[in-house]
Amino acid sequence: MTWHKFPLSTQLELLEKGETDSLSLTKALLERIKEKDPQIKAFIKVTEEEALKAAEEADRSRKEGEKRPLLGLPLAIKDNICTRGIPTTCASRILANFVPPFDATVITKLKAAGAVILGKTNLDEFAMGSSTENSAFFPTKNPWDFSRVPGGSSGGSAAAVAAGFCAGALGSDTGGSIRQPASFCGVVGLKPTYGRVSRYGLVAFASSLDQIGPITRTVKDAALLLQYLAGPDPKDSTSAPKEVPDYLSALKMDLRGKKIGLPKEYFGEGLEEEVRLKIEEALKVFKEELGLEIREISLPHTPYAVATYYIIAPAEASSNLARYDGVKYGLRVEAQDLIAMYKKTRSQGFGPEVKRRIMIGTYALSAGYYDAYYKKASQVRTLIVRDFMEAFKEVDFIVGPVAPSPAFKIGERVDDPLKMYLSDIYTISVNLAGIVGLSLPCGFSGQGLPIGIQIMGPHFSEPEVLALGHQFEEILKLYERYPEI
Ligand code: GLN
């Protein structure tokens, strides 16, 4: 059977009807990974043994009449999410041998729901990047075109779903790292509201921005996974004490007459024509087939978002990454004294982009510069939040591109950090404001590369955003298209 072509919800249905079992499904996917991943390199580690054991266990539970919601479903996990007893490297030399003694809350939840973990996926080191080329181990390739990047930083997870190694994966999104790779790989990626999903056990990059979310083939599957990822967690004080709505039944809600805002700042210079055209076609569907109203809006502080992010995120990162000092865990390079040990460990353990961020962040937080940079950036962040709050008084959704272009070539932007940073121009504001951002396929370029569209909604508007995404995907059915690999 062509297992790899089925979305999660179909896999689940087949398991529930007894038309297959988790062991056959897991084996088939592991086979495919063995055969095809050497070309794509989505996985840092495939946890074959653990996966087979979990699958058998799932089949046993099902036979005994257990009804866990994700029972037997194989998923992949970005390698910056802690998995007990399984290395969690963040694609960094400094954590290359780190085996967490605990599971992240999302992992505990997925296991409780019955999911099977297939392995850990590649990323830009510590999730810093937009192409997965900053992985200390190897770059991942885009399944649609091996000469191109899968996006980043959750490039391994997006490539794994696109290649049919699994129908669902977890990513993390600090400035676009779920949505941009989803868009480059032709899959769906959801950045939930800040606080909707526990960050406990997600290796911290920029704690006021980081959020875990699903990467899937369909919006419906994103809703299915979010259902079991979301919720308050006593181990994460920033998780929201808010009940989790029923995302799946919300998919059918009536959206006729709702308003979509198009921020004029998202359609200006820098946006590739092909992307603009596909977004315009999608807007027609929203309007003519789904009955939504469309109007132009303005998010006037958008031009400052990238600069603001590249102060706040590195500032938080420089503080978060101070813990990798060779003392308690991770790499240690021995030296004659403590200071020399710190220096050697950190110089050899971190890659160039991580060092760049630590330097920018340390500078922005240092005495004399704090007011000029960090404080200023925090103030501009407030203005960006207000832009959204004002806009959401007028409209229910904001729609725009995910990235200015489809997937770019491997190597094309590695030597130009600024150009790399600009690939996040349409995703970063969502993190700064803590709102919902969903990326889903809306078409293909002339060269056959996927193009994504982004639906943004206010805090905790996941039910509405997912509903709009789902109703759209059911008209275009782009999830039926697969890369030939
Ligand atoms: N590309 C952005 C960065 O390099 C965002 C990364 C992310 O969301 N983790 O910081």
Coordinates of C-alpha atoms and ligand atoms in Angstrom, one line a residue:
M1 CA 0.0 0.0 0.0
T2 CA 1.1 3.6 -0.6
W3 CA 1.2 4.4 3.1
H4 CA 3.4 7.4 2.6
K5 CA 0.6 9.1 0.6
F6 CA -2.0 9.0 3.4
P7 CA -2.5 11.9 5.7
L8 CA -2.6 11.2 9.4
S9 CA -6.4 11.2 9.6
T10 CA -6.6 8.5 6.9
Q11 CA -3.9 6.4 8.7
L12 CA -5.9 6.7 11.9
E13 CA -9.1 5.7 10.2
L14 CA -7.4 2.6 8.7
L15 CA -6.0 1.7 12.1
E16 CA -9.4 2.2 13.8
K17 CA -11.1 0.0 11.2
G18 CA -8.5 -2.7 11.7
E19 CA -7.5 -2.5 8.0
T20 CA -3.9 -2.2 9.1
D21 CA -1.9 -2.2 12.3
S22 CA 0.7 0.2 13.6
L23 CA 3.5 -2.3 13.1
S24 CA 2.9 -2.6 9.4
L25 CA 2.5 1.1 9.0
T26 CA 5.6 1.9 11.1
K27 CA 7.6 -0.7 9.2
A28 CA 6.6 0.6 5.8
L29 CA 7.6 4.1 6.8
L30 CA 10.9 3.0 8.2
E31 CA 11.6 1.1 4.9
R32 CA 10.9 4.3 3.0
I33 CA 13.2 6.3 5.2
K34 CA 15.9 3.7 4.7
E35 CA 15.5 3.8 1.0
K36 CA 15.1 7.5 0.4
D37 CA 16.4 9.5 3.3
P38 CA 20.1 9.1 2.3
Q39 CA 19.3 11.5 -0.5
I40 CA 17.2 13.9 1.5
K41 CA 18.7 13.7 5.0
A42 CA 15.7 14.8 6.9
F43 CA 16.6 12.7 10.0
I44 CA 19.5 13.2 12.4
K45 CA 18.4 9.9 14.1
V46 CA 15.9 7.3 13.2
T47 CA 14.8 5.5 16.3
E48 CA 13.9 2.3 14.6
E49 CA 14.0 0.0 17.6
E50 CA 12.0 2.3 19.9
A51 CA 9.5 2.9 17.1
L52 CA 8.9 -0.8 16.4
K53 CA 8.4 -1.4 20.1
A54 CA 6.0 1.4 20.5
A55 CA 4.1 0.2 17.4
E56 CA 3.7 -3.3 18.8
E57 CA 2.6 -1.8 22.1
A58 CA 0.0 0.3 20.3
D59 CA -1.3 -2.7 18.5
R60 CA -1.6 -4.6 21.7
S61 CA -3.4 -1.8 23.4
R62 CA -5.8 -1.4 20.5
K63 CA -6.6 -5.2 20.7
E64 CA -7.3 -4.8 24.3
G65 CA -9.9 -2.1 23.5
E66 CA -7.9 1.0 24.4
K67 CA -9.1 4.1 22.6
R68 CA -6.2 6.5 22.8
P69 CA -6.7 9.3 20.2
L70 CA -3.4 8.9 18.2
L71 CA -2.9 5.3 19.0
G72 CA -0.2 3.8 16.7
L73 CA 0.4 6.9 14.5
P74 CA 4.1 7.4 13.6
L75 CA 5.5 11.0 13.9
A76 CA 8.8 12.7 13.6
I77 CA 10.2 15.2 16.1
K78 CA 12.5 18.2 15.5
D79 CA 15.7 17.6 17.3
N80 CA 15.5 20.5 19.6
I81 CA 12.6 18.9 21.5
C82 CA 13.8 16.7 24.4
T83 CA 13.1 13.0 24.2
R84 CA 14.0 10.9 27.2
G85 CA 16.8 8.4 26.5
I86 CA 17.1 9.6 22.8
P87 CA 19.8 12.1 21.9
T88 CA 18.6 15.7 21.4
T89 CA 21.3 17.5 19.6
C90 CA 19.8 20.8 18.3
A91 CA 22.0 20.0 15.3
S92 CA 24.9 21.4 17.4
R93 CA 28.3 19.9 18.2
I94 CA 27.9 21.3 21.7
L95 CA 24.9 18.9 22.3
A96 CA 26.0 16.1 20.0
N97 CA 26.1 13.6 22.8
F98 CA 23.3 15.0 25.0
V99 CA 20.7 12.4 26.0
P100 CA 17.9 14.1 28.0
P101 CA 16.8 12.4 31.2
F102 CA 13.2 13.6 30.6
D103 CA 10.6 14.1 27.9
A104 CA 9.3 17.5 26.8
T105 CA 5.7 18.0 27.7
V106 CA 4.6 17.7 24.1
I107 CA 6.4 14.3 23.9
T108 CA 4.7 13.1 27.1
K109 CA 1.4 14.2 25.7
L110 CA 2.0 12.5 22.3
K111 CA 3.1 9.3 24.0
A112 CA 0.0 9.4 26.3
A113 CA -2.1 9.8 23.2
G114 CA -0.5 6.7 21.7
A115 CA 1.8 8.2 19.0
V116 CA 4.9 6.3 17.8
I117 CA 8.1 8.3 17.5
L118 CA 10.1 7.5 14.3
G119 CA 13.1 9.7 14.9
K120 CA 14.6 13.2 15.3
T121 CA 14.8 15.6 12.4
N122 CA 17.4 18.0 11.3
L123 CA 17.4 21.8 11.8
D124 CA 19.5 24.8 11.7
E125 CA 21.8 24.7 14.8
F126 CA 19.7 25.8 17.8
A127 CA 16.9 26.7 15.3
M128 CA 18.9 29.7 14.1
G129 CA 18.4 29.9 10.3
S130 CA 16.0 29.6 7.4
S131 CA 17.5 26.8 5.3
T132 CA 18.7 24.0 7.5
E133 CA 22.2 24.7 6.1
N134 CA 23.3 25.8 9.6
S135 CA 23.0 22.3 10.9
A136 CA 26.4 21.2 12.3
F137 CA 25.9 17.8 10.8
F138 CA 24.6 18.1 7.2
P139 CA 22.1 20.1 5.2
T140 CA 18.7 18.7 4.4
K141 CA 17.4 18.7 0.8
N142 CA 14.1 19.8 -0.5
P143 CA 12.1 16.7 -1.7
W144 CA 10.7 18.7 -4.6
D145 CA 14.2 19.6 -5.9
F146 CA 17.4 18.3 -4.4
S147 CA 19.4 21.3 -5.4
R148 CA 17.2 23.5 -3.1
V149 CA 16.8 24.0 0.6
P150 CA 13.8 22.7 2.5
G151 CA 13.6 26.0 4.4
G152 CA 14.3 26.3 8.1
S153 CA 14.9 25.9 10.8
S154 CA 12.4 23.0 10.9
G155 CA 13.6 21.8 7.5
G156 CA 14.1 18.2 8.5
S157 CA 10.5 17.9 9.8
A158 CA 9.0 19.6 6.7
A159 CA 11.1 17.5 4.3
A160 CA 10.2 14.3 6.2
V161 CA 6.4 15.1 5.8
A162 CA 6.8 16.1 2.2
A163 CA 8.8 13.0 1.3
G164 CA 6.2 10.8 2.9
F165 CA 8.5 9.5 5.7
C166 CA 5.7 10.4 8.1
A167 CA 2.4 12.2 7.9
G168 CA 3.1 14.5 10.8
A169 CA 6.0 16.0 12.6
L170 CA 6.7 18.6 15.3
G171 CA 8.6 21.8 14.6
S172 CA 9.3 24.9 16.5
D173 CA 8.8 28.5 15.4
T174 CA 10.6 31.5 16.8
G175 CA 10.5 33.7 13.7
G176 CA 9.0 31.5 11.0
S177 CA 10.7 28.1 11.5
I178 CA 7.5 26.0 11.1
R179 CA 5.7 28.1 8.5
Q180 CA 8.6 28.9 6.1
P181 CA 9.8 25.3 5.7
A182 CA 6.2 24.1 5.4
S183 CA 5.8 26.6 2.5
F184 CA 9.1 25.5 0.8
C185 CA 8.1 21.8 1.1
G186 CA 4.5 22.1 0.1
V187 CA 3.0 21.0 3.4
V188 CA 1.1 22.6 6.3
G189 CA 2.6 24.3 9.3
L190 CA 0.9 25.9 12.3
K191 CA 2.5 28.3 14.7
P192 CA 0.0 28.4 17.5
T193 CA -0.7 31.3 19.9
Y194 CA 2.2 32.0 22.2
G195 CA 1.3 30.0 25.3
R196 CA -1.1 27.6 23.6
V197 CA 1.5 24.7 23.6
S198 CA 3.9 24.0 26.5
R199 CA 7.5 24.9 25.8
Y200 CA 8.8 22.7 28.6
G201 CA 11.5 20.6 27.1
L202 CA 11.9 22.7 24.0
V203 CA 15.5 23.8 24.0
A204 CA 15.2 27.5 24.5
F205 CA 16.3 29.8 21.7
A206 CA 14.3 33.0 22.3
S207 CA 11.8 32.3 25.1
S208 CA 9.4 35.1 24.4
L209 CA 9.0 34.0 20.8
D210 CA 9.4 30.2 20.7
Q211 CA 6.4 28.0 20.2
I212 CA 6.0 24.3 19.2
G213 CA 3.6 23.3 16.5
P214 CA 2.6 20.6 14.0
I215 CA 3.8 20.1 10.4
T216 CA 1.4 17.9 8.4
R217 CA 0.1 17.2 4.9
T218 CA -3.3 18.7 5.6
V219 CA -4.8 21.4 7.8
K220 CA -7.2 18.8 9.2
D221 CA -4.2 16.9 10.5
A222 CA -2.7 20.0 12.0
A223 CA -6.0 20.4 14.0
L224 CA -5.8 16.7 15.0
L225 CA -2.3 17.1 16.4
L226 CA -2.9 20.5 18.0
Q227 CA -5.8 18.9 19.9
Y228 CA -3.3 16.8 21.8
L229 CA -0.4 19.2 22.0
A230 CA -2.3 22.2 23.4
G231 CA -3.2 23.0 26.9
P232 CA -1.8 24.5 30.1
D233 CA 1.3 22.9 31.7
P234 CA 2.4 23.5 35.3
K235 CA 6.0 23.0 34.1
D236 CA 5.7 26.1 31.8
S237 CA 4.6 29.2 33.5
T238 CA 4.0 30.9 30.1
S239 CA 1.5 28.3 29.0
A240 CA -2.0 29.7 28.9
P241 CA -4.5 28.6 31.6
K242 CA -7.1 28.2 28.9
E243 CA -9.3 25.3 27.9
V244 CA -8.6 23.5 24.7
P245 CA -11.5 23.9 22.2
D246 CA -12.5 21.1 19.9
Y247 CA -10.4 22.0 16.8
L248 CA -11.7 19.2 14.6
S249 CA -15.4 20.0 14.9
A250 CA -14.5 23.7 14.5
L251 CA -13.2 23.0 11.0
K252 CA -16.8 23.1 9.6
M253 CA -17.7 26.4 11.0
D254 CA -19.5 28.9 8.7
L255 CA -17.1 31.6 7.6
R256 CA -19.3 33.3 5.1
G257 CA -19.2 37.1 5.6
K258 CA -16.0 37.0 7.7
K259 CA -13.4 39.6 6.7
I260 CA -9.9 39.1 5.5
G261 CA -7.4 41.9 5.6
L262 CA -4.5 42.1 3.2
P263 CA -1.7 44.1 4.7
K264 CA -0.4 46.4 1.9
E265 CA 3.1 46.1 3.5
Y266 CA 3.2 42.4 2.7
F267 CA 2.6 42.9 -1.1
G268 CA 5.3 45.5 -1.8
E269 CA 8.9 45.3 -3.1
G270 CA 10.7 42.1 -2.7
L271 CA 7.8 39.7 -3.2
E272 CA 8.3 37.5 -6.3
E273 CA 5.7 37.9 -9.0
E274 CA 4.9 34.2 -9.1
V275 CA 4.2 34.1 -5.4
R276 CA 2.0 37.2 -5.6
L277 CA 0.0 35.6 -8.5
K278 CA -0.7 32.4 -6.5
I279 CA -1.8 34.4 -3.5
E280 CA -4.1 36.4 -5.7
E281 CA -5.6 33.2 -7.1
A282 CA -6.1 32.0 -3.5
L283 CA -7.9 35.2 -2.6
K284 CA -10.4 34.6 -5.3
V285 CA -11.2 31.2 -3.8
F286 CA -11.7 32.8 -0.4
K287 CA -14.0 35.4 -1.9
E288 CA -15.9 33.6 -4.5
E289 CA -16.1 30.1 -3.2
L290 CA -16.0 30.6 0.5
G291 CA -17.8 33.9 0.7
L292 CA -15.4 36.0 2.7
E293 CA -14.9 39.7 2.3
I294 CA -11.5 41.0 1.4
R295 CA -10.1 44.5 2.1
E296 CA -6.8 46.2 2.2
I297 CA -5.3 47.0 5.6
S298 CA -2.1 48.4 6.9
L299 CA 0.3 47.1 9.5
P300 CA 2.4 50.2 9.5
H301 CA 5.3 49.0 11.6
T302 CA 6.0 46.0 9.4
P303 CA 9.2 47.5 7.9
Y304 CA 10.8 47.4 11.4
A305 CA 9.9 43.8 12.2
V306 CA 13.1 42.1 11.0
A307 CA 15.3 44.6 12.7
T308 CA 13.3 44.3 15.9
Y309 CA 13.5 40.5 15.8
Y310 CA 17.2 40.5 15.2
I311 CA 17.7 42.4 18.4
I312 CA 15.2 40.6 20.6
A313 CA 15.9 37.0 19.5
P314 CA 19.7 37.2 19.7
A315 CA 19.4 39.0 23.1
E316 CA 17.3 36.2 24.5
A317 CA 19.5 33.6 22.8
S318 CA 22.7 35.0 24.2
S319 CA 21.2 34.6 27.7
N320 CA 19.7 31.2 27.0
L321 CA 22.9 29.8 25.5
A322 CA 25.1 30.9 28.4
R323 CA 24.2 27.5 30.0
Y324 CA 26.4 25.6 27.5
D325 CA 29.7 26.1 29.4
G326 CA 31.0 22.5 29.5
V327 CA 30.3 22.1 33.2
K328 CA 27.0 20.3 33.6
Y329 CA 26.2 18.7 30.2
G330 CA 27.1 18.8 26.6
L331 CA 30.5 19.1 25.1
R332 CA 33.5 19.9 27.3
V333 CA 36.9 20.6 25.8
E334 CA 39.4 20.3 28.6
A335 CA 41.9 23.1 29.2
Q336 CA 44.4 24.3 31.9
D337 CA 41.8 26.4 33.8
L338 CA 38.1 27.1 34.0
I339 CA 38.1 30.2 31.8
A340 CA 40.1 28.5 29.1
M341 CA 37.8 25.5 29.3
Y342 CA 34.7 27.7 28.8
K343 CA 36.4 29.4 25.8
K344 CA 37.5 26.2 24.1
T345 CA 34.2 24.5 24.7
R346 CA 32.2 27.3 23.3
S347 CA 34.5 28.1 20.4
Q348 CA 34.5 24.5 19.3
G349 CA 31.0 23.6 20.2
F350 CA 29.0 26.4 18.5
G351 CA 28.9 27.0 14.7
P352 CA 29.3 30.4 13.1
E353 CA 25.7 31.5 13.0
V354 CA 25.2 30.7 16.7
K355 CA 28.3 32.7 17.5
R356 CA 27.1 35.6 15.5
R357 CA 23.8 35.6 17.4
I358 CA 25.5 35.4 20.8
M359 CA 27.7 38.3 19.8
I360 CA 24.8 40.5 18.6
G361 CA 22.7 39.6 21.6
T362 CA 25.5 40.3 24.1
Y363 CA 26.2 43.6 22.5
A364 CA 22.5 44.6 22.4
L365 CA 22.2 43.9 26.2
S366 CA 25.5 45.4 27.3
A367 CA 25.6 48.5 29.6
G368 CA 25.4 51.6 27.5
Y369 CA 23.8 49.9 24.5
Y370 CA 20.8 48.3 26.3
D371 CA 18.7 51.4 26.0
A372 CA 19.6 52.1 22.4
Y373 CA 19.0 48.5 21.2
Y374 CA 17.2 46.1 23.4
K375 CA 14.9 48.6 25.1
K376 CA 14.2 50.3 21.7
A377 CA 13.4 47.0 20.1
S378 CA 11.0 46.1 22.9
Q379 CA 9.2 49.4 22.4
V380 CA 8.9 48.8 18.7
R381 CA 7.6 45.3 19.4
T382 CA 4.8 46.9 21.3
L383 CA 4.0 49.0 18.3
I384 CA 3.9 45.9 16.1
V385 CA 1.5 44.2 18.6
R386 CA -0.7 47.2 18.4
D387 CA -0.8 47.2 14.6
F388 CA -2.3 43.7 14.8
M389 CA -4.7 44.6 17.6
E390 CA -6.0 47.6 15.6
A391 CA -6.3 45.5 12.4
F392 CA -8.2 42.7 14.2
K393 CA -10.8 45.3 15.2
E394 CA -11.6 45.6 11.5
V395 CA -11.0 42.1 10.1
D396 CA -11.1 38.5 11.3
F397 CA -8.1 37.2 9.5
I398 CA -5.0 38.6 7.9
V399 CA -3.7 36.8 4.8
G400 CA -0.4 37.2 3.0
P401 CA 2.6 35.3 1.6
V402 CA 4.8 33.1 3.9
A403 CA 8.0 33.9 2.2
P404 CA 9.0 36.2 -0.6
S405 CA 10.0 33.4 -2.9
P406 CA 9.8 29.6 -3.3
A407 CA 12.7 27.4 -2.0
F408 CA 16.0 28.9 -2.9
K409 CA 19.2 27.0 -4.0
I410 CA 21.4 25.3 -1.5
G411 CA 24.4 27.6 -0.9
E412 CA 22.8 30.6 -2.4
R413 CA 22.4 32.6 0.8
V414 CA 24.8 31.1 3.3
D415 CA 27.4 33.8 2.9
D416 CA 24.9 36.6 3.1
P417 CA 23.2 36.6 6.6
L418 CA 21.2 39.7 5.8
K419 CA 19.6 38.1 2.8
M420 CA 18.9 35.0 4.8
Y421 CA 17.3 37.0 7.6
L422 CA 15.1 38.7 5.0
S423 CA 13.5 35.4 4.1
D424 CA 11.5 35.7 7.3
I425 CA 10.1 39.1 6.6
Y426 CA 6.4 37.9 6.5
T427 CA 6.6 35.5 9.4
I428 CA 8.5 37.3 12.1
S429 CA 5.8 39.8 13.1
V430 CA 3.4 36.9 14.1
N431 CA 6.0 35.7 16.7
L432 CA 6.6 39.3 18.0
A433 CA 2.9 39.6 18.5
G434 CA 2.3 36.1 19.8
I435 CA -0.6 35.5 17.4
V436 CA -1.6 32.5 15.3
G437 CA 0.1 31.8 11.9
L438 CA -0.8 29.0 9.5
S439 CA 1.1 28.2 6.4
L440 CA -0.5 26.0 3.7
P441 CA 0.1 25.3 0.1
C442 CA -1.7 27.5 -2.5
G443 CA 0.0 26.5 -5.7
F444 CA 3.2 25.7 -7.6
S445 CA 5.7 27.8 -9.4
G446 CA 6.6 27.4 -13.1
Q447 CA 9.5 25.3 -12.0
G448 CA 7.2 23.0 -10.0
L449 CA 8.1 24.4 -6.6
P450 CA 5.5 24.7 -3.9
I451 CA 4.2 28.1 -2.8
G452 CA 2.6 28.7 0.5
I453 CA 0.0 31.2 1.8
Q454 CA -0.2 32.4 5.3
I455 CA -3.4 32.9 7.4
M456 CA -3.0 34.9 10.6
G457 CA -5.5 35.3 13.3
P458 CA -5.7 36.9 16.8
H459 CA -4.5 35.2 20.0
F460 CA -6.3 31.8 20.4
S461 CA -8.1 32.0 17.1
E462 CA -6.8 28.6 16.1
P463 CA -10.3 27.2 15.5
E464 CA -11.1 29.9 13.0
V465 CA -7.7 29.9 11.3
L466 CA -7.7 26.2 11.0
A467 CA -11.3 26.2 9.7
L468 CA -10.4 28.7 7.0
G469 CA -7.3 26.7 6.0
H470 CA -9.2 23.5 5.9
Q471 CA -12.1 24.8 3.8
F472 CA -9.6 26.2 1.4
E473 CA -7.5 23.0 1.1
E474 CA -10.7 21.0 0.4
I475 CA -11.3 23.1 -2.7
L476 CA -7.8 23.0 -4.1
K477 CA -6.8 19.5 -2.7
L478 CA -3.1 20.3 -3.2
Y479 CA -2.3 17.7 -0.6
E480 CA -2.8 15.1 -3.3
R481 CA 0.4 16.2 -5.1
Y482 CA 3.6 14.5 -4.1
P483 CA 7.2 15.0 -5.1
E484 CA 8.6 12.2 -7.2
I485 CA 11.6 10.8 -5.3
Ligands
GLN1 N1 14.9 32.1 10.6 C1 14.7 32.8 11.8 C2 16.0 32.9 12.6 O1 17.0 32.5 12.1 C3 13.7 32.1 12.6 C4 14.1 30.8 13.2 C5 13.1 30.1 14.0 O2 11.9 30.4 13.9 N2 13.5 29.3 14.8 O3 16.1 33.3 13.7

